[in-house]
Short mmCIF file of C-alpha atoms and ligand atoms in Angstrom, two decimals:
data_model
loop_
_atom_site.label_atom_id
_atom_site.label_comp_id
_atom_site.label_asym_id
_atom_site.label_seq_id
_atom_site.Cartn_x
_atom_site.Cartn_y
_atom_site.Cartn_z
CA UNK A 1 138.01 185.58 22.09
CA UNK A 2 137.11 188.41 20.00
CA UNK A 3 136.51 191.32 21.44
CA UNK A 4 133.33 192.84 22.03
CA UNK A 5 132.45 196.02 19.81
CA UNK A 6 131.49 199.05 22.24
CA UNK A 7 128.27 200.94 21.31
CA UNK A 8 129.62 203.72 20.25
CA UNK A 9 131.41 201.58 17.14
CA UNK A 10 128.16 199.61 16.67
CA UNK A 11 126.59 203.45 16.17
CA UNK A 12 129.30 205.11 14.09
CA UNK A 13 129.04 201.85 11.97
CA UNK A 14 125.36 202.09 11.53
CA UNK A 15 125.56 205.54 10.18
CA UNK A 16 128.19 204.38 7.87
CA UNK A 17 125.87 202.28 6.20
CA UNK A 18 123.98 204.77 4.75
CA UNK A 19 120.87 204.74 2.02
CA UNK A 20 121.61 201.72 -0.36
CA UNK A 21 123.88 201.91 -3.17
CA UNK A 22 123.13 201.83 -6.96
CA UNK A 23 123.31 198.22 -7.61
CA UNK A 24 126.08 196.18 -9.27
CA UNK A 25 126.75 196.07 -12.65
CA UNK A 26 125.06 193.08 -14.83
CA UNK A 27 128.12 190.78 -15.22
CA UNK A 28 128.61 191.21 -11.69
CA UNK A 29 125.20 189.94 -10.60
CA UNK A 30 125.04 187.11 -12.69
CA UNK A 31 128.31 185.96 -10.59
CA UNK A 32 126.39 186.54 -7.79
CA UNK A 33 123.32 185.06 -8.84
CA UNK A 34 125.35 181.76 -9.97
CA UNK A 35 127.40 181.74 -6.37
CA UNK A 36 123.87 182.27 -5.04
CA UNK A 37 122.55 179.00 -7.09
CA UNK A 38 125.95 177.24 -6.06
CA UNK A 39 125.97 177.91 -2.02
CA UNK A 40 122.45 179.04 -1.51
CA UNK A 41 123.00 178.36 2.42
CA UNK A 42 125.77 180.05 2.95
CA UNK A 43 125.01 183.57 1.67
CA UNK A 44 123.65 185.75 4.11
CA UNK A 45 119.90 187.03 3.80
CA UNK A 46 119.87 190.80 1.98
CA UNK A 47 118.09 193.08 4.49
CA UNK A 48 114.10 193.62 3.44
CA UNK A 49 113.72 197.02 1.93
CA UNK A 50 111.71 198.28 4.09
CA UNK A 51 110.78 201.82 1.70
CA UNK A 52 111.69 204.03 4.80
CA UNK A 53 114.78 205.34 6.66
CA UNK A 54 115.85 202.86 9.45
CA UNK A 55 115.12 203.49 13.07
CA UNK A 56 118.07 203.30 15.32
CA UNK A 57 116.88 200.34 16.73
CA UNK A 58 116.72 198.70 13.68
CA UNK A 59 120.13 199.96 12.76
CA UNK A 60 121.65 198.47 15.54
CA UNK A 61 119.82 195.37 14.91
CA UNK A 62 121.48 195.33 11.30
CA UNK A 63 124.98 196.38 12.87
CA UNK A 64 124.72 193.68 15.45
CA UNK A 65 123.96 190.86 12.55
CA UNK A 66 125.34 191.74 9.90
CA UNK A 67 128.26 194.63 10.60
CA UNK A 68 130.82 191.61 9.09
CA UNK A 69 128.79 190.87 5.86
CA UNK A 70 128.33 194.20 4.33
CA UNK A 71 126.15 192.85 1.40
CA UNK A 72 123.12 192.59 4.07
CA UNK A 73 123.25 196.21 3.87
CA UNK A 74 123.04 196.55 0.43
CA UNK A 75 126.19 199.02 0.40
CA UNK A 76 128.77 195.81 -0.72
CA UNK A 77 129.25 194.78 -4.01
CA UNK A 78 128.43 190.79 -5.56
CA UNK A 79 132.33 190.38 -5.48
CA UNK A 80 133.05 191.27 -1.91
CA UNK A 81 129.46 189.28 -0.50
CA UNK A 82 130.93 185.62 -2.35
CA UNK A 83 134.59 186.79 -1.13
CA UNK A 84 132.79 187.32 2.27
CA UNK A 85 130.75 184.01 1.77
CA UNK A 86 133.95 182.05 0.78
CA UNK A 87 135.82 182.94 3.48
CA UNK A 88 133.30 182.53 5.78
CA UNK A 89 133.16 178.72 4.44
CA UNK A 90 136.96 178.56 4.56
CA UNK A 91 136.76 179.59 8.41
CA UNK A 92 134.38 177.97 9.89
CA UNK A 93 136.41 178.07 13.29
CA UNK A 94 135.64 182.01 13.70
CA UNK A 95 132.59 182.06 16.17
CA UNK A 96 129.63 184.25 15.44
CA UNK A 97 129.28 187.59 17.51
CA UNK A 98 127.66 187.25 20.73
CA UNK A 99 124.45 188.42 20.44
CA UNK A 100 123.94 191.85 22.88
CA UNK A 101 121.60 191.32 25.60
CA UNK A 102 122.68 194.69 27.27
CA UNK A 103 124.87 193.28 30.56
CA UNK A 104 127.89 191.42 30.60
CA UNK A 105 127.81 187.83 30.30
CA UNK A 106 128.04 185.65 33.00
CA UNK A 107 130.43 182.28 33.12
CA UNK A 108 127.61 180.12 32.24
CA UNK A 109 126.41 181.79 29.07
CA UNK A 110 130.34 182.23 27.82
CA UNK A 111 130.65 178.72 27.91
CA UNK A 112 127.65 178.19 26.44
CA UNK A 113 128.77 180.11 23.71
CA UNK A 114 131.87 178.73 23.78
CA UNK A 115 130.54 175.24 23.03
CA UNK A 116 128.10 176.33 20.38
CA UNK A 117 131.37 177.74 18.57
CA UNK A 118 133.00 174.27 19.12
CA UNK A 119 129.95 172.66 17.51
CA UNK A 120 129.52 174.73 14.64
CA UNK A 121 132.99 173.59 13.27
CA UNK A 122 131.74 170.22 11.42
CA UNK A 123 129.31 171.63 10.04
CA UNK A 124 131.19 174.69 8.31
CA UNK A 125 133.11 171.58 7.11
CA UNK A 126 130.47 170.42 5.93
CA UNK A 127 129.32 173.52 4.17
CA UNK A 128 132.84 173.51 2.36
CA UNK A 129 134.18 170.13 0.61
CA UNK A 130 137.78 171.71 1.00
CA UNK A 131 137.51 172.06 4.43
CA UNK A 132 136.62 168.04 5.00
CA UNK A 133 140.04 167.09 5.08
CA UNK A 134 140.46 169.74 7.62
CA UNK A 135 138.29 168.34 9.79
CA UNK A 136 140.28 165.15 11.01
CA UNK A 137 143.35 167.50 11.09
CA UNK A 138 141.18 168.90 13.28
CA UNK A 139 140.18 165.70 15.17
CA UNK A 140 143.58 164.60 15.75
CA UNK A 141 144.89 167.78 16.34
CA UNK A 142 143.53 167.66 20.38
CA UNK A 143 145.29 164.34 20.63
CA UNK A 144 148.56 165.29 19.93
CA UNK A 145 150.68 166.11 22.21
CA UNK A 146 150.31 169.24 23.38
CA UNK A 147 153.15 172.23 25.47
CA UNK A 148 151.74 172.53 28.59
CA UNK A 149 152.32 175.54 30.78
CA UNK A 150 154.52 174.73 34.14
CA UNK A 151 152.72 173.28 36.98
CA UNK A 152 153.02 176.52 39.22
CA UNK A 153 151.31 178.81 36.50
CA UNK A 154 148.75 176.38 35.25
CA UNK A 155 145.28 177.64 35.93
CA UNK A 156 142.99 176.13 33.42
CA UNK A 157 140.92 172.80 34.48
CA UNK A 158 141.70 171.27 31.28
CA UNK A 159 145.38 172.32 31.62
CA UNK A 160 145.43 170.66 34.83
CA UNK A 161 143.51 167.10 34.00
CA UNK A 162 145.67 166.45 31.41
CA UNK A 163 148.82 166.79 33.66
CA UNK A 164 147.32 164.25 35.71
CA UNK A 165 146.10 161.93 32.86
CA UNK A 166 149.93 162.44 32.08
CA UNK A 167 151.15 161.85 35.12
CA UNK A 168 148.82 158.67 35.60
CA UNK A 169 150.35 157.60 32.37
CA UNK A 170 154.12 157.66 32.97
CA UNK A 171 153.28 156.30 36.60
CA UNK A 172 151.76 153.08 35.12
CA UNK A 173 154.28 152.53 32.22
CA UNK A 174 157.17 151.47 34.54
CA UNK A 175 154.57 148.88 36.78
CA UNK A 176 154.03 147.09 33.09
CA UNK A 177 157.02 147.18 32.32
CA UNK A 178 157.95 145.33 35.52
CA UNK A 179 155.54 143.01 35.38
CA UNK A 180 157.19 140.27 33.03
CA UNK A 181 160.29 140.06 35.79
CA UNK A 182 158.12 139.82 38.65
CA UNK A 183 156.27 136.77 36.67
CA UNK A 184 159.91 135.46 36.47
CA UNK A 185 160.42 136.18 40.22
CA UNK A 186 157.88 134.41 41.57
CA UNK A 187 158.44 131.16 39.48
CA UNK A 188 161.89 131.22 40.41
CA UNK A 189 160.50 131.65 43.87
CA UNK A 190 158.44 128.91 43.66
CA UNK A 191 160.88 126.82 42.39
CA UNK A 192 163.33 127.66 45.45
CA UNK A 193 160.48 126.14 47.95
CA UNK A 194 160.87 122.33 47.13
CA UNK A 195 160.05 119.86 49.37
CA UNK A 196 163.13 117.91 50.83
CA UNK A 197 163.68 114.96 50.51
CA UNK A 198 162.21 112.07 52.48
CA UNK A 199 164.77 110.35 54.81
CA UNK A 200 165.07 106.45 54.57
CA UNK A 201 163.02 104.00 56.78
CA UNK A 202 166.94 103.15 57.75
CA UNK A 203 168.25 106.78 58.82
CA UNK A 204 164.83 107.10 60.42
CA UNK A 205 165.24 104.20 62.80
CA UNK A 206 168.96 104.92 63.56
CA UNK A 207 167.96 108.15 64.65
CA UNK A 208 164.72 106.90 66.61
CA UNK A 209 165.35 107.71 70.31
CA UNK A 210 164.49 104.09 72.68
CA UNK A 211 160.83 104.56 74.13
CA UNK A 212 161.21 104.95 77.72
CA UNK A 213 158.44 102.96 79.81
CA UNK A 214 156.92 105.50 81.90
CA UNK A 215 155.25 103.15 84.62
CA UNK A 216 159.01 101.15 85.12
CA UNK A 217 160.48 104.96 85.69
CA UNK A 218 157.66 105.38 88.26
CA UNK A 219 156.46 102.31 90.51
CA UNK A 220 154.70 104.09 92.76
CA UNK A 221 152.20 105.04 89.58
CA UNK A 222 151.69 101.46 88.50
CA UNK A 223 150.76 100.30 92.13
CA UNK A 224 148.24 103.30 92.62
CA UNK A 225 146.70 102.06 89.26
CA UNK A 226 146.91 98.45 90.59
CA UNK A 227 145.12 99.08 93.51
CA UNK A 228 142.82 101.17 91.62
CA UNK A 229 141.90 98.63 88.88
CA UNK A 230 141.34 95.98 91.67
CA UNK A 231 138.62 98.50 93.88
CA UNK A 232 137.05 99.10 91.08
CA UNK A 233 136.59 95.18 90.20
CA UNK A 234 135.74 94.30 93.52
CA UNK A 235 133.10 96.99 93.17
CA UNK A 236 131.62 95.63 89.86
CA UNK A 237 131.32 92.32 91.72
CA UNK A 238 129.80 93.32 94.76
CA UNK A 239 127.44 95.66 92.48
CA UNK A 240 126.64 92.40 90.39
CA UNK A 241 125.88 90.47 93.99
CA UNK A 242 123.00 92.30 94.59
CA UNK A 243 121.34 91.26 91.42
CA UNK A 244 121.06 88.38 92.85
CA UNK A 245 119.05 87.55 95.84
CA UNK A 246 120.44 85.32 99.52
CA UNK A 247 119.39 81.61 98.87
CA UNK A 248 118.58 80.20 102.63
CA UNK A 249 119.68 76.61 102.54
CA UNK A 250 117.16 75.34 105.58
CA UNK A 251 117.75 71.47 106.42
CA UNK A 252 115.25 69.44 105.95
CA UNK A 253 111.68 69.64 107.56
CA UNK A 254 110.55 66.14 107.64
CA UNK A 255 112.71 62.85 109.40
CA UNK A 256 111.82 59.95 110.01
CA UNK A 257 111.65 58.43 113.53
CA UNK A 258 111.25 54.87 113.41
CA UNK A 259 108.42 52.43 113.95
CA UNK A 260 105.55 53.14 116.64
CA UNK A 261 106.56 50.03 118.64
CA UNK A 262 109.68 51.03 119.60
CA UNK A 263 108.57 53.72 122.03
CA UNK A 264 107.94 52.70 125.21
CA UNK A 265 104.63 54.17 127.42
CA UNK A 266 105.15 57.02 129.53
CA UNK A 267 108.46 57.60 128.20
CA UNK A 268 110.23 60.81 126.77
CA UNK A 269 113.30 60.07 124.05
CA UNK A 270 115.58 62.96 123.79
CA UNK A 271 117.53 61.70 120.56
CA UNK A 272 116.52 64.17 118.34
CA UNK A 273 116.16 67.07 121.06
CA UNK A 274 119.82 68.43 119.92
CA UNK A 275 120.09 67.82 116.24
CA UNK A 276 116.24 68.36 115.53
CA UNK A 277 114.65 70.56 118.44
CA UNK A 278 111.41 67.58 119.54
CA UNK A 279 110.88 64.71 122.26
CA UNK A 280 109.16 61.93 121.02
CA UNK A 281 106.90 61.16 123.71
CA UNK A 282 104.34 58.14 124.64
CA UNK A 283 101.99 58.61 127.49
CA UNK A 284 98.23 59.12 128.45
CA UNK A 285 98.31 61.78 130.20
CA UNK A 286 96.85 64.47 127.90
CA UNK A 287 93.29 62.50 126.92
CA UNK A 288 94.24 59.05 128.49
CA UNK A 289 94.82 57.22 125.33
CA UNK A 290 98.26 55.83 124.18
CA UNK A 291 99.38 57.63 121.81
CA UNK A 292 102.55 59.14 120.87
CA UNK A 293 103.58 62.91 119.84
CA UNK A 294 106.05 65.53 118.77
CA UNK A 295 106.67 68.25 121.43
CA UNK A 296 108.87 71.33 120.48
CA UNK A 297 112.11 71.61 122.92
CA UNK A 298 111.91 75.16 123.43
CA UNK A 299 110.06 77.22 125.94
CA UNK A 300 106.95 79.52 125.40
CA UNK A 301 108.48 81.84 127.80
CA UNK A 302 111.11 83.29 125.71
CA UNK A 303 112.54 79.89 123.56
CA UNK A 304 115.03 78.84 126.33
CA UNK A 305 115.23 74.97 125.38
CA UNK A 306 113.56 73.32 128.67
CA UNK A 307 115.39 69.85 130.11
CA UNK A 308 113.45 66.79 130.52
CA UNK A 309 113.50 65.87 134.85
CA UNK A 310 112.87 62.35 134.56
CA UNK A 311 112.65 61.94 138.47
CA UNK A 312 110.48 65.17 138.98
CA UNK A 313 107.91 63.62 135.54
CA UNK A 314 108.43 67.26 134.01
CA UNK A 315 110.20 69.64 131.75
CA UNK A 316 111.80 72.46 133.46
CA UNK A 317 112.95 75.60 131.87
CA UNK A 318 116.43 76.85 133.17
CA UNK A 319 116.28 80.21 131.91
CA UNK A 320 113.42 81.43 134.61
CA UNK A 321 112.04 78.28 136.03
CA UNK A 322 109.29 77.25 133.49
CA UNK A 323 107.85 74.15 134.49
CA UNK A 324 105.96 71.51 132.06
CA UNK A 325 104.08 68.15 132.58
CA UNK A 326 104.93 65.53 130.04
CA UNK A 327 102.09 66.39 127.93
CA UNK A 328 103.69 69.65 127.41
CA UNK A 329 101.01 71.36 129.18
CA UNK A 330 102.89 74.77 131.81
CA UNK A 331 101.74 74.85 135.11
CA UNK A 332 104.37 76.51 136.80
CA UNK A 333 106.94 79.71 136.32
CA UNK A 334 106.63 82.68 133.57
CA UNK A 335 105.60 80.46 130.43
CA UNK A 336 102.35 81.99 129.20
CA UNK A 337 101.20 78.69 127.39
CA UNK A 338 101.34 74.96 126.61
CA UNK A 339 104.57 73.28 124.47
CA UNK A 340 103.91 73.05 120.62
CA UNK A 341 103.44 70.25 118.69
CA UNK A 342 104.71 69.08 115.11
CA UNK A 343 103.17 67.16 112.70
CA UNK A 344 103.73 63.18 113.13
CA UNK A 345 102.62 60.83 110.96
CA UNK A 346 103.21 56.84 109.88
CA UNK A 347 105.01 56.77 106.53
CA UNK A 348 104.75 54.04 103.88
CA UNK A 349 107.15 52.16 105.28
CA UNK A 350 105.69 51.81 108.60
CA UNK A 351 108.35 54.25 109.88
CA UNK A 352 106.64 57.55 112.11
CA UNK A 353 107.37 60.88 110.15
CA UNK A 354 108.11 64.12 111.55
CA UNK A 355 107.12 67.32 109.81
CA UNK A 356 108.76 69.87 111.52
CA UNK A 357 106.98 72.66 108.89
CA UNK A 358 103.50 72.70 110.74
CA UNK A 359 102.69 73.14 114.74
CA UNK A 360 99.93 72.61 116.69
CA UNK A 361 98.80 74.69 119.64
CA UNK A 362 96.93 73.49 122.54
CA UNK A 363 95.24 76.93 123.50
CA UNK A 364 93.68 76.93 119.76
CA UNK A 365 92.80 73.35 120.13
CA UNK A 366 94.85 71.88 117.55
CA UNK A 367 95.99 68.85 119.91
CA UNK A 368 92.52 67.20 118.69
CA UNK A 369 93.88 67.21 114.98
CA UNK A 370 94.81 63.84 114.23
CA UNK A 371 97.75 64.80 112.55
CA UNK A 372 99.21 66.27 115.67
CA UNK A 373 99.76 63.00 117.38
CA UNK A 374 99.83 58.96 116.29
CA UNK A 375 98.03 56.12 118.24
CA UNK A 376 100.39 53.94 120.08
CA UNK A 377 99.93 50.35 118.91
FE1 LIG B 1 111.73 79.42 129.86
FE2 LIG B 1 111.80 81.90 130.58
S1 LIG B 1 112.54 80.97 128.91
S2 LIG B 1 111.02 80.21 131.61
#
């Protein structure tokens, strides 16, 4: 970076400058009218004549701007202004002065400055067509390779990133470079993981153990699960028992006796008193008539079955002394009531029918029904 002028230079260089001098002869101004015509934008602005002596502020003004381009002043000849403007085109690199603002500058502003040098290179290439093919030079010049000061004295950020970016660089070249054999290595890999081969159905067998039966190893097993198995079936059939309900086979109600005639009166016949639980009895001593019933062979008292006391004419309880006429009716010992009846008919046949299914009860006066006794013929 160039250094910055002091005052005191700025100063002696202002009174240098002096009143204007005589101007430049006539050949020399037509060259410097025609490099005027032929770069008009390069050639710096003449200072206004202002028809008074400069103030000191304006002197340092015109120091400031134009202390490198003498012609602003007036005091440089035509020849030295286009040398001044050529050169200026052929440098376009060289930044412009820092304009004084009176304090130093701070970071920000010098790199500020520093990048509005930077950008004022394509167009000074611009303003000079011999300085276009200077301009990729300039272009590729950054990405060449560039000497970079050892890691220990390196203090500039740039310096520094691209050690990095280098170091990045040579880091990643070997990885690519190993890539294609580790492509290799894992096919190869691959290839050492084949499946084996699948054994014969005959090596198989020959080297199939014999199955061991578990319950013939273990008795005691297969009985538990015996007995088991058979508690649980007798369950399920007892279970399926109750579905269905006790049938009471009964014998039959009804039987038949035998004609009417062969009874005699006054007589009690005991033949069915074992097998069917009745006398058949003909007498007239309940109403006076002949006729001939059914009575029940088992006491009121508490069902002892009475005897028949065919020397004492009555039926006598042995259980607690019960005694009964032959018409059934009590008249003696604990029995609360008369014998029962049961039904007695004459079937179709002739033949007397006993239907065991109804009674008939003297105290209710059911021994009037006529189906509770049969006339004697
Ligand atoms: Fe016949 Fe008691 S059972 S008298």
């Amino acid at each position: 970076m160039a250094e910055r002028p002091s005052v005191k230079d700025i100063l002696a260089a202002a009174r240098n400058a002096g009143p204007a001098k005589p101007a430049a002869e006539p050949a020399a101004a037509e060259e410097q009218a025609a490099a005027s015509t032929e770069r008009p934008a390069a050639v710096p602005q003449a200072a206004p004549s202002l028809g008074r002596p400069m103030t000191l502020k304006e002197k340092l003004a015109a120091a400031r701007g134009g202390a490198g381009a003498p012609a602003a002043t007036g005091g440089v000849s035509t020849e030295a202004s286009a040398e001044a403007v050529s050169e200026g085109a052929a440098a376009p690199s060289v930044p412009p002065p820092a304009p004084s603002i009176g304090r130093p500058l701070t970071l920000k502003e010098k790199l500020a400055a520093a990048k509005a040098a930077g950008g004022s290179a394509p167009a000074a290439a611009k303003a000079a067509p011999g300085a276009k093919a200077a301009a990729p030079a300039a272009k590729t010049a950054p990405t060449a390779a560039r000497e970079l000061p050892p890691l220990e004295k390196m203090s500039d950020p740039k310096d520094l990133a691209e050690a990095a970016r280098r170091a990045a660089a040579a880091k990643n070249a070997p990885a690519k470079k190993a890539e294609p054999a580790d492509k290799g290595h894992a096919a190869k890999k691959a290839e050492s993981k084949s499946v084996p081969p699948k054994p014969s159905k005959e090596a198989v067998l020959a080297g199939r153990q014999p199955r061991r039966d578990f319950l013939a190893e273990f008795p005691w097993i297969a009985a538990g699960w015996g007995m088991f198995t058979a508690g649980m079936g007798a369950m399920t059939l007892m279970t399926l028992r109750f579905l269905f309900p006790n049938v009471i086979t009964e014998p039959p109600q009804t039987v038949k006796i035998g004609p009417p005639t062969q009874f005699e009166p006054e007589e009690v016949n005991e033949r069915w008193k074992t097998d069917w639980g009745f006398w058949i009895v003909r007498s007239k001593a309940y109403s006076g008539e002949d006729i001939i019933y059914a009575l029940q062979s088992v006491c009121t008292h508490l069902g002892c079955p009475p005897n028949w006391l065919n020397g004492e004419q009555k039926f006598k309880c042995p259980c607690h002394g019960s005694g009964f006429y032959i018409s059934g009716i009590n008249f003696e010992g604990p029995a609360p009531r008369p014998l029962e009846r049961f039904k007695i008919a004459v079937g179709d046949d002739g033949q007397l029918v006993v239907d065991k299914s109804q009674t008939f009860k003297e105290e209710q006066q059911q021994w009037q029904d006529p189906d509770s006794f049969v006339a004697a013929v």
